[in-house]
């Protein structure tokens, strides 16, 4: 590189370590929810885990818009056009609010037939828990949308410490509320849903207040003037240029996961509970890669906005290497302790064993493949190459992951279930093995795209 580096090692460290803590807090919240719900029985665990897959689909819409806004803002910051970065922030908040209200209104109307359509074959008590949990969490979506957008705006300017501290507040309110309502007042799944609603609303208010106040200098993103509504289709279009492909990608990915989950449900309530427990712990296995991926949006976005494509390439390689090293450092001890961790879920021995195999395969393959599948493509998105990542991700998800899930289910993982001496319920493990096939395919395409360098010619602003 012929010019001075935009980010020093210290800058990267100050950006990434709060992101890792924030991811840790989010994952801790997920695991605490499941552990507390497990005291209500496997039906409650299954009901909450099934609805959470739909909720993830819905929140991914807001996350996609937040990503679009963060990329546009970070590029304006890199170009030192702070006036437009602030205006973009306001447009993002208008957009996510409108989408959130539409989703809530629609969801309240179709929630019962939707659950019956997606999970119609599940047991009656699981369906009851799903319906109760889904109703309340729908009301939490506006708070979640604004929380995600505001946190993304702080990260876009390289300030990940604020979103980390607010995530700590979310955990305190959510876990404390869960404990009070489930153990103190003996509520059912509502005891997990209501704290989600309250904590996200409080977090959104805090972050919006901090954004409105600004940072006291010209480079910080402020949303002052947001109450003087002014819709700018030009800026919204730039947000959507990143957000729509990312949203379609995330939505198609989550639809695929829901379809796979409906397949898991055919293996029984034990398989659903094992899948839910494994999912919460698996989020820890990819925590460093997820944090680095979020940081990559900021770093590469600012480099591209400054016209420093070579620096964008340099930091992509450096951050991907950091993701690999950190995942190895985390996953080896985590896999060693996995069986003891699963013991906190109050599941049967068979269900716990099934969950352990899911976790083992996820952690083992994740150390070799995951950063190339999910951290690296954030560099392409930050450069404006989001259509390519969308096409690859959707095709790989549906042709490889979904297709292989059904192939494994029909064949007993090509005889592996019989070879291991497992019962038929262990066929659910095949849905996890299909995931790794998906990772391999998308990694090949993303690495090839990055190496060819076409992404460097993309333009967002």
Tab-separated table of C-alpha atoms in Angstrom, residues 296 300 304 309-321 372 375-381 383 385 388-389 392 442-457:
chain	number	residue	atom	x	y	z
A	296	UNK	CA	-15.483	-6.029	8.184
A	300	UNK	CA	-14.048	-2.315	4.139
A	304	UNK	CA	-14.083	1.775	-0.323
A	309	UNK	CA	-9.442	-0.631	-2.769
A	310	UNK	CA	-6.047	-2.143	-2.019
A	311	UNK	CA	-6.496	-1.384	1.661
A	312	UNK	CA	-9.934	-2.989	1.484
A	313	UNK	CA	-8.306	-6.156	0.122
A	314	UNK	CA	-5.546	-6.046	2.730
A	315	UNK	CA	-7.932	-5.710	5.669
A	316	UNK	CA	-10.214	-8.440	4.307
A	317	UNK	CA	-7.341	-10.917	4.343
A	318	UNK	CA	-6.163	-9.768	7.748
A	319	UNK	CA	-9.589	-9.945	9.364
A	320	UNK	CA	-10.367	-13.338	7.805
A	321	UNK	CA	-7.108	-14.678	9.263
A	372	UNK	CA	-14.850	-18.150	4.305
A	375	UNK	CA	-17.093	-13.479	7.358
A	376	UNK	CA	-15.454	-13.054	3.938
A	377	UNK	CA	-18.659	-12.214	1.998
A	378	UNK	CA	-19.235	-9.204	4.277
A	379	UNK	CA	-16.255	-7.637	2.536
A	380	UNK	CA	-18.016	-8.090	-0.793
A	381	UNK	CA	-21.237	-6.601	0.614
A	383	UNK	CA	-17.981	-2.962	-1.449
A	385	UNK	CA	-21.193	-6.622	-4.438
A	388	UNK	CA	-23.443	-11.809	-6.108
A	389	UNK	CA	-23.441	-12.909	-2.465
A	392	UNK	CA	-24.639	-17.707	-4.356
A	442	UNK	CA	-20.460	-21.076	-0.959
A	443	UNK	CA	-16.830	-20.775	0.259
A	444	UNK	CA	-15.534	-21.819	-3.157
A	445	UNK	CA	-17.572	-19.112	-4.895
A	446	UNK	CA	-16.760	-16.341	-2.405
A	447	UNK	CA	-13.022	-17.019	-2.370
A	448	UNK	CA	-12.948	-17.118	-6.169
A	449	UNK	CA	-14.889	-13.851	-6.414
A	450	UNK	CA	-12.579	-12.118	-3.960
A	451	UNK	CA	-9.435	-13.402	-5.683
A	452	UNK	CA	-10.568	-12.169	-9.111
A	453	UNK	CA	-11.044	-8.645	-7.710
A	454	UNK	CA	-14.200	-7.707	-9.624
A	455	UNK	CA	-15.769	-6.553	-6.359
A	456	UNK	CA	-13.290	-3.648	-6.230
A	457	UNK	CA	-15.100	-1.950	-9.119
